[in-house]
Short mmCIF file of C-alpha atoms in Angstrom, two decimals:
data_model
loop_
_atom_site.label_atom_id
_atom_site.label_comp_id
_atom_site.label_asym_id
_atom_site.label_seq_id
_atom_site.Cartn_x
_atom_site.Cartn_y
_atom_site.Cartn_z
CA MET W 256 0.16 -0.15 -0.11
CA HIS W 257 0.91 3.34 -0.93
CA TYR W 258 2.88 5.71 2.02
CA ASN W 259 0.59 8.41 1.96
CA ARG W 260 -2.49 6.47 1.73
CA ARG W 261 -1.39 4.16 4.75
CA VAL W 262 -0.70 7.34 6.79
CA ILE W 263 -4.22 8.93 6.00
CA LEU W 264 -5.88 5.64 6.88
CA SER W 265 -4.04 5.56 10.22
CA PHE W 266 -5.40 9.41 10.92
CA LEU W 267 -8.50 8.37 10.06
CA LEU W 268 -9.00 5.05 12.33
CA ILE W 269 -7.49 7.50 15.17
CA ALA W 270 -10.64 9.98 14.09
CA GLY W 271 -12.83 7.25 14.09
CA ALA W 272 -12.28 6.08 17.55
CA ILE W 273 -12.54 9.59 18.95
CA ALA W 274 -15.67 10.41 17.20
CA ILE W 275 -16.97 7.05 18.55
CA GLY W 276 -16.02 7.98 22.32
CA THR W 277 -17.45 11.44 21.79
CA PHE W 278 -20.91 10.88 21.05
CA GLY W 279 -20.63 7.28 23.11
CA TYR W 280 -20.13 9.94 26.50
CA ILE W 281 -22.77 12.15 24.82
CA ILE W 282 -25.60 9.53 24.50
CA ILE W 283 -24.93 7.58 27.58
CA GLU W 284 -23.99 10.33 30.11
CA ASP W 285 -25.41 13.39 28.95
CA TYR W 286 -22.21 15.02 28.55
CA SER W 287 -21.91 18.31 26.06
CA PHE W 288 -19.82 17.61 22.57
CA PHE W 289 -16.77 19.17 24.32
CA GLU W 290 -17.13 17.19 27.69
CA GLY W 291 -17.46 14.06 25.19
CA PHE W 292 -14.73 14.94 22.88
CA TYR W 293 -12.37 15.53 26.33
CA MET W 294 -13.50 12.42 27.99
CA SER W 295 -12.91 10.27 24.76
CA VAL W 296 -9.39 11.95 24.19
CA ILE W 297 -8.12 11.52 28.10
CA THR W 298 -9.67 7.83 27.68
CA LEU W 299 -7.75 6.87 24.46
CA THR W 300 -4.58 8.41 25.59
CA THR W 301 -4.75 7.08 29.00
CA VAL W 302 -3.49 10.08 30.21
CA GLY W 303 -4.71 9.75 33.65
CA PHE W 304 -6.54 12.95 34.58
CA GLY W 305 -9.89 12.47 36.47
CA GLU W 306 -13.25 12.16 35.01
CA VAL W 307 -15.39 15.06 34.04
CA LYS W 308 -18.54 14.09 35.94
CA PRO W 309 -19.00 10.71 37.88
CA LEU W 310 -19.77 8.02 35.37
CA SER W 311 -22.69 5.59 35.76
CA GLY W 312 -22.68 1.59 35.65
CA ALA W 313 -23.03 2.36 31.63
CA GLY W 314 -20.69 4.96 31.46
CA ARG W 315 -17.83 2.67 33.54
CA GLY W 316 -18.93 -0.43 31.22
CA PHE W 317 -18.48 1.72 27.91
CA THR W 318 -14.98 3.27 29.25
CA THR W 319 -13.81 0.05 29.62
CA PHE W 320 -14.87 -0.90 26.35
CA TYR W 321 -13.65 2.23 24.92
CA ILE W 322 -10.14 1.59 26.61
CA LEU W 323 -9.67 -1.68 24.99
CA LEU W 324 -10.89 -0.17 21.68
CA GLY W 325 -8.76 2.78 22.02
CA PHE W 326 -5.50 0.49 22.61
CA GLY W 327 -6.35 -1.77 19.61
CA SER W 328 -6.90 1.62 17.32
CA LEU W 329 -3.63 3.12 18.30
CA ALA W 330 -1.54 0.00 17.92
CA LEU W 331 -3.15 -0.50 14.31
CA ALA W 332 -2.22 3.01 13.56
CA GLY W 333 1.10 3.21 15.11
CA ARG W 334 1.87 0.10 13.15
CA ALA W 335 0.88 1.41 10.01
CA ILE W 336 2.38 4.80 10.61
CA ALA W 337 5.91 2.99 11.79
CA GLU W 338 5.90 0.41 8.67
CA SER W 339 4.92 3.31 5.95
CA LEU W 340 7.97 5.30 7.74
CA ILE W 341 10.55 2.23 7.31
CA GLU W 342 9.13 1.49 3.73
CA ASN W 343 9.72 4.81 2.74
CA VAL W 344 13.01 5.33 4.22
CA PHE W 345 14.33 1.64 3.00
CA SER W 346 12.74 1.22 -0.05
CA GLY W 347 15.61 2.51 -1.96
CA GLN W 348 17.64 -0.12 -0.59
CA SER W 349 15.38 -2.88 -1.22
CA GLU W 350 14.99 -1.60 -4.66
CA ILE W 351 18.66 -1.74 -5.23
CA LYS W 352 19.19 -5.20 -3.71
CA LYS W 353 16.39 -6.42 -6.17
CA MET W 354 18.22 -4.71 -9.14
CA LYS W 355 21.81 -6.55 -8.25
CA LYS W 356 20.19 -9.78 -7.74
CA LYS W 357 18.79 -9.52 -11.50
CA ILE W 358 22.29 -8.36 -12.52
CA SER W 359 23.96 -11.33 -10.93
CA LEU W 360 21.89 -13.33 -13.22
CA LEU W 361 22.95 -11.83 -16.51
CA LYS W 362 25.27 -13.57 -18.72
CA ALA W 363 26.31 -12.90 -22.49
CA HIS W 364 24.28 -9.39 -21.85
CA PHE W 365 24.72 -6.05 -23.53
CA ILE W 366 25.60 -2.63 -21.38
CA ILE W 367 23.98 0.24 -22.76
CA CYS W 368 25.99 3.51 -21.10
CA GLY W 369 23.72 6.28 -21.33
CA PHE W 370 20.41 6.56 -21.92
CA GLY W 371 19.73 9.52 -24.47
CA ARG W 372 17.49 8.95 -27.64
CA VAL W 373 20.17 6.45 -29.01
CA GLY W 374 20.04 4.68 -25.84
CA ALA W 375 16.75 4.37 -25.47
CA ALA W 376 16.53 3.26 -29.34
CA SER W 377 19.02 0.54 -28.76
CA ALA W 378 17.20 -0.77 -25.37
CA GLU W 379 14.28 -1.25 -27.19
CA HIS W 380 15.76 -2.95 -30.25
CA PHE W 381 17.26 -5.53 -27.80
CA ILE W 382 13.83 -5.64 -25.85
CA LYS W 383 12.30 -6.72 -29.58
CA ASP W 384 15.29 -8.83 -30.35
CA GLY W 385 14.85 -10.80 -27.22
CA ALA W 386 18.82 -9.46 -25.91
CA ASP W 387 19.38 -9.17 -21.85
CA PHE W 388 20.73 -5.70 -21.25
CA ILE W 389 21.56 -3.40 -18.71
CA VAL W 390 21.46 0.60 -18.67
CA ILE W 391 23.79 2.68 -16.60
CA GLU W 392 22.74 5.95 -16.52
CA ASN W 393 24.00 9.01 -14.08
CA ASP W 394 20.94 11.48 -14.65
CA HIS W 395 18.40 10.91 -11.96
CA GLU W 396 15.56 12.13 -14.26
CA GLN W 397 16.76 9.32 -16.88
CA CYS W 398 16.74 6.89 -14.17
CA HIS W 399 13.27 7.67 -13.50
CA ALA W 400 12.12 7.19 -17.06
CA ILE W 401 14.02 3.89 -17.33
CA ARG W 402 12.79 2.52 -13.85
CA GLU W 403 8.84 3.13 -15.37
CA LYS W 404 10.01 1.13 -18.44
CA ASP W 405 11.14 -1.54 -16.18
CA TYR W 406 14.73 -2.07 -17.58
CA ILE W 407 17.68 -3.41 -15.48
CA PHE W 408 19.79 -0.57 -14.75
CA LEU W 409 22.52 0.97 -12.48
CA GLU W 410 22.65 4.60 -11.42
CA GLY W 411 26.06 5.97 -11.61
CA ASP W 412 29.05 7.10 -13.54
CA ALA W 413 29.62 4.56 -16.83
CA THR W 414 33.23 5.87 -16.65
CA SER W 415 33.67 4.43 -13.29
CA GLU W 416 35.47 0.81 -13.39
CA ALA W 417 33.58 -0.06 -10.61
CA ILE W 418 30.08 0.29 -11.80
CA LEU W 419 31.30 -1.35 -14.86
CA LEU W 420 32.12 -4.42 -12.72
CA GLU W 421 28.88 -3.83 -10.99
CA ALA W 422 27.32 -4.07 -14.76
CA GLY W 423 28.68 -7.45 -14.98
CA ILE W 424 31.38 -6.65 -17.98
CA LYS W 425 33.32 -9.66 -17.12
CA SER W 426 30.48 -11.84 -18.76
CA ALA W 427 28.89 -9.14 -21.14
CA LYS W 428 28.86 -9.96 -24.35
CA GLY W 429 28.97 -6.31 -25.99
CA LEU W 430 29.05 -2.72 -24.68
CA ILE W 431 27.61 0.36 -26.29
CA ALA W 432 29.16 3.90 -25.35
CA LEU W 433 26.50 6.42 -25.89
CA LEU W 434 27.32 9.41 -23.54
CA ASN W 435 27.52 12.85 -25.41
CA SER W 436 31.17 13.56 -24.64
CA ASP W 437 33.88 11.85 -26.65
CA PRO W 438 36.45 12.14 -23.78
CA LYS W 439 33.83 9.92 -21.22
CA ASN W 440 33.32 7.45 -24.14
CA LEU W 441 37.13 7.10 -24.83
CA PHE W 442 37.62 6.67 -20.77
CA ILE W 443 34.63 3.98 -21.23
CA VAL W 444 36.20 2.17 -24.07
CA LEU W 445 39.51 1.99 -22.44
CA SER W 446 38.13 0.72 -18.85
CA ALA W 447 36.01 -1.72 -20.64
CA ARG W 448 38.56 -3.24 -23.29
CA GLU W 449 40.69 -3.80 -20.21
CA LEU W 450 38.17 -5.64 -18.04
CA ASN W 451 36.99 -7.46 -20.77
CA PRO W 452 39.61 -8.00 -23.46
CA THR W 453 36.95 -10.26 -25.50
CA LEU W 454 33.92 -7.67 -25.46
CA GLN W 455 32.38 -6.40 -28.62
CA ILE W 456 32.41 -2.49 -28.02
CA ILE W 457 30.56 0.29 -29.98
CA SER W 458 31.03 3.82 -28.98
CA ARG W 459 29.31 7.17 -30.07
CA VAL W 460 31.34 10.08 -31.50
CA GLU W 461 30.00 13.39 -31.36
CA ASP W 462 33.49 14.99 -33.55
CA ALA W 463 35.08 13.27 -36.23
CA SER W 464 38.50 13.74 -35.36
CA SER W 465 37.95 11.71 -32.06
CA GLU W 466 37.26 8.62 -34.28
CA LYS W 467 40.79 7.27 -34.56
CA LYS W 468 41.33 7.96 -30.89
CA ILE W 469 38.53 5.97 -29.55
CA LEU W 470 39.07 3.18 -32.02
CA ARG W 471 42.78 3.13 -30.98
CA ALA W 472 41.40 2.77 -27.32
CA GLY W 473 39.63 -0.47 -28.17
CA ALA W 474 36.36 0.45 -29.60
CA ASP W 475 35.33 -2.30 -32.53
CA ARG W 476 33.28 0.50 -34.20
CA VAL W 477 32.45 4.28 -33.97
CA ILE W 478 28.98 5.76 -34.66
CA SER W 479 28.64 9.39 -35.47
CA PRO W 480 24.90 9.89 -35.45
CA PHE W 481 25.22 13.24 -37.26
CA ALA W 482 27.09 11.52 -39.85
CA ALA W 483 24.83 8.90 -40.06
CA ALA W 484 21.96 10.89 -40.39
CA GLY W 485 23.75 12.50 -43.27
CA ARG W 486 24.48 9.37 -44.97
CA GLN W 487 20.86 8.55 -44.73
CA ILE W 488 19.68 12.04 -46.21
CA ALA W 489 22.31 11.36 -49.25
CA GLY W 490 21.23 8.14 -49.79
CA ASP W 491 17.50 9.02 -49.92
CA ILE W 492 18.22 11.87 -52.16
CA LEU W 493 20.10 9.57 -54.46
CA ALA W 494 17.69 6.89 -54.47
CA ALA W 495 15.36 9.81 -55.44
CA THR W 496 17.46 11.10 -58.03
CA GLU W 497 18.30 7.64 -59.32
CA LYS W 498 14.63 7.15 -59.91
CA THR W 499 13.85 10.28 -61.68
CA ALA W 500 16.64 9.38 -64.14
CA HIS W 501 14.90 6.02 -64.44
CA ARG W 502 11.50 7.48 -65.34
CA SER W 503 13.36 9.72 -67.43
CA GLU W 504 14.30 6.69 -69.55
CA THR W 505 10.92 5.57 -69.73
CA LYS W 506 8.79 5.91 -72.77
CA LYS W 507 6.73 9.37 -72.54
CA VAL W 508 3.33 9.56 -73.29
CA VAL W 509 1.57 13.10 -73.93
CA ILE W 510 -1.94 13.18 -72.96
CA VAL W 511 -4.15 16.20 -74.40
CA ASP W 512 -7.29 16.86 -72.71
CA ASP W 513 -9.18 19.71 -71.66
CA ASN W 514 -10.86 17.93 -69.07
CA PRO W 515 -8.50 17.92 -65.62
CA VAL W 516 -10.31 14.73 -64.01
CA ILE W 517 -9.79 13.03 -67.67
CA LEU W 518 -6.06 14.18 -67.16
CA ARG W 519 -5.15 13.03 -63.32
CA LEU W 520 -7.30 9.55 -63.95
CA TYR W 521 -4.81 9.09 -67.41
CA THR W 522 -1.63 10.17 -65.82
CA ARG W 523 -2.22 7.89 -62.95
CA LEU W 524 -2.92 4.74 -65.07
CA PHE W 525 -0.43 5.28 -67.46
CA GLN W 526 2.37 5.68 -64.51
CA LYS W 527 1.10 2.44 -63.31
CA ALA W 528 1.80 0.56 -66.71
CA GLY W 529 5.25 2.36 -66.64
CA PHE W 530 5.27 5.23 -69.22
CA HIS W 531 6.18 8.84 -68.10
CA PRO W 532 3.02 10.70 -68.51
CA ILE W 533 3.17 14.50 -69.97
CA THR W 534 0.06 16.56 -70.03
CA ALA W 535 -1.32 19.14 -72.04
CA ILE W 536 -4.67 20.98 -71.46
CA ASN W 537 -5.77 22.63 -75.24
CA GLY W 538 -4.54 21.94 -79.15
CA ARG W 539 -1.85 24.65 -79.08
CA GLU W 540 -0.13 23.52 -75.55
CA GLY W 541 -0.42 19.78 -77.24
CA VAL W 542 1.40 20.62 -80.35
CA ASP W 543 4.01 22.24 -78.64
CA THR W 544 4.45 19.67 -75.94
CA ILE W 545 4.73 16.84 -78.62
CA ILE W 546 6.99 18.60 -80.89
CA SER W 547 9.37 19.32 -77.60
CA GLU W 548 8.99 16.56 -75.84
CA LYS W 549 8.90 13.69 -78.93
CA PRO W 550 7.06 11.08 -76.75
CA ALA W 551 6.64 7.46 -78.20
CA ALA W 552 2.91 8.34 -78.49
CA ALA W 553 0.05 11.25 -77.81
CA VAL W 554 -3.15 10.46 -76.68
CA ILE W 555 -5.20 13.50 -77.90
CA ASP W 556 -8.92 14.23 -77.56
CA TYR W 557 -10.99 14.72 -80.29
CA MET W 558 -12.54 18.21 -79.15
CA LEU W 559 -9.92 20.41 -77.61
CA PRO W 560 -9.99 24.36 -77.53
CA GLU W 561 -8.04 26.44 -79.77
CA LEU W 562 -6.81 23.38 -81.83
CA SER W 563 -8.83 20.17 -82.40
CA GLY W 564 -7.60 16.63 -82.09
CA ILE W 565 -7.63 16.45 -85.92
CA GLU W 566 -5.64 19.33 -86.15
CA VAL W 567 -3.15 18.71 -83.86
CA CYS W 568 -2.54 15.30 -85.80
CA ARG W 569 -1.89 17.77 -89.08
CA HIS W 570 0.63 19.92 -87.32
CA ILE W 571 2.67 16.99 -85.84
CA ARG W 572 2.54 15.34 -89.33
CA THR W 573 4.23 18.05 -90.95
CA THR W 574 6.94 18.63 -88.08
CA GLN W 575 10.09 17.55 -89.20
CA GLY W 576 11.76 14.71 -86.27
CA CYS W 577 7.94 13.91 -85.02
CA ARG W 578 6.71 11.48 -87.75
CA GLY W 579 7.67 8.38 -85.95
CA ILE W 580 5.38 9.65 -82.84
CA LYS W 581 2.24 7.54 -82.47
CA LEU W 582 -0.51 9.75 -82.43
CA ILE W 583 -3.95 8.29 -81.08
CA ILE W 584 -7.12 10.18 -81.19
CA PHE W 585 -9.85 9.12 -78.25
CA THR W 586 -13.30 10.38 -78.86
CA ALA W 587 -16.84 9.62 -77.94
CA ASP W 588 -17.88 9.73 -81.51
CA ASP W 589 -18.14 6.19 -83.09
CA GLN W 590 -19.09 7.49 -86.78
CA ALA W 591 -17.12 5.69 -89.35
CA LYS W 592 -16.04 9.38 -91.12
CA THR W 593 -14.93 10.77 -87.67
CA LYS W 594 -12.74 7.86 -87.48
CA ARG W 595 -11.87 8.39 -91.44
CA ARG W 596 -10.87 12.25 -90.95
CA ALA W 597 -8.62 11.28 -87.97
CA ILE W 598 -6.52 8.74 -90.00
CA ASP W 599 -6.39 11.00 -93.29
CA ALA W 600 -4.95 13.77 -90.41
CA GLY W 601 -2.31 11.47 -89.52
CA ALA W 602 -3.88 9.44 -86.49
CA ASP W 603 -2.28 6.09 -86.09
CA ALA W 604 -5.50 4.94 -84.42
CA VAL W 605 -8.54 5.92 -83.16
CA ILE W 606 -10.42 4.71 -79.51
CA ILE W 607 -13.88 5.28 -78.82
CA LYS W 608 -14.12 6.21 -75.48
CA SER W 609 -15.46 4.08 -72.75
CA PRO W 610 -16.50 3.99 -69.09
CA GLU W 611 -13.35 1.54 -68.66
CA ALA W 612 -10.53 4.18 -68.97
CA SER W 613 -8.03 1.19 -69.03
CA GLU W 614 -9.13 0.16 -72.43
CA VAL W 615 -7.29 3.26 -73.68
CA ILE W 616 -4.35 2.38 -71.87
CA GLU W 617 -4.21 -1.12 -72.99
CA ALA W 618 -4.83 0.11 -76.54
CA VAL W 619 -1.60 2.51 -76.26
CA VAL W 620 0.28 -0.30 -75.01
CA ARG W 621 -0.81 -2.44 -77.73
CA ILE W 622 -0.07 0.16 -80.42
CA ILE W 623 3.79 0.75 -79.38
CA LYS W 624 4.64 -2.58 -79.01
CA GLU W 625 3.16 -3.33 -82.25
CA ASP W 626 5.66 -0.54 -83.43
CA GLN W 627 8.29 -2.07 -81.58
CA ILE W 628 7.56 -5.59 -83.44
CA LYS W 629 7.95 -3.97 -86.81
#
């Protein structure tokens, strides 16, 4: 039971006993409230003062019962308070003993020196991997956080050989020095290597100039969080640029349509099909985009502002260097004369619009593949 709760219950017990005595004397002996309270207090504490008024037989019987009740109440309250005080004073020692017992059972474990963000992340990884570990931390607030996570830990200076020995370094498998001070990490590495020559040691470094010193001191590996972050960022941007370069090598498809919903839909579908889609929102922009990008194919709406799909096809077919581009007109008009006009204007194919947008994509892919086979 918590210390504060025990103390509160003890005082409530005593207050209850006094209340019973006070109202008992008021009822039995017709005392006033103050007289009843006074009589109950001197009876409960057995101070030996005289009675307020001569007691009746019933009053003497109640007093006898009340003395026994008072002794019992005071004994229970005194015991509860004493146990709470003792527990409050010596609980720290009890926790230390329990922790030392847990540490003594550790074998082939890991030692984390410093419980900052890197140390906390390391501990979580050990937990997931099912590996035993102990944390050494000198900051009292951090120790409180470690205690809440129920990790095995020692509060002390990790640069101290005594603390390292207490952490079981002789039987440990590995040690991570993660203090935010290179000199302290260097000292930990020196001490750890001397105490356990076969120990696997990894140390954090803040300054690149300290890396060689810590390696010479006995670390198997050094890690700089800032350098690691920089490498990660550089790796991410290189991967992104490689992805962009790869995309630039994929076949381009120009989509010309004045409907933004259609443009977004076809852009997404062509991307999934492995193409690099480029969009234009009117006939004039479509002509300029096709000429400049020279895509493998252009999907052109029949009805466009500024220039129609038919006019776009005529411009492209009369432009030098664009004759190999596959021009595909898509339209809702399924009349034969519409298709003939498109073909005469230079279109390679005419696709009738349907609720299934994927059919347009499949048709474009088929036309491009047929051209590659030829």
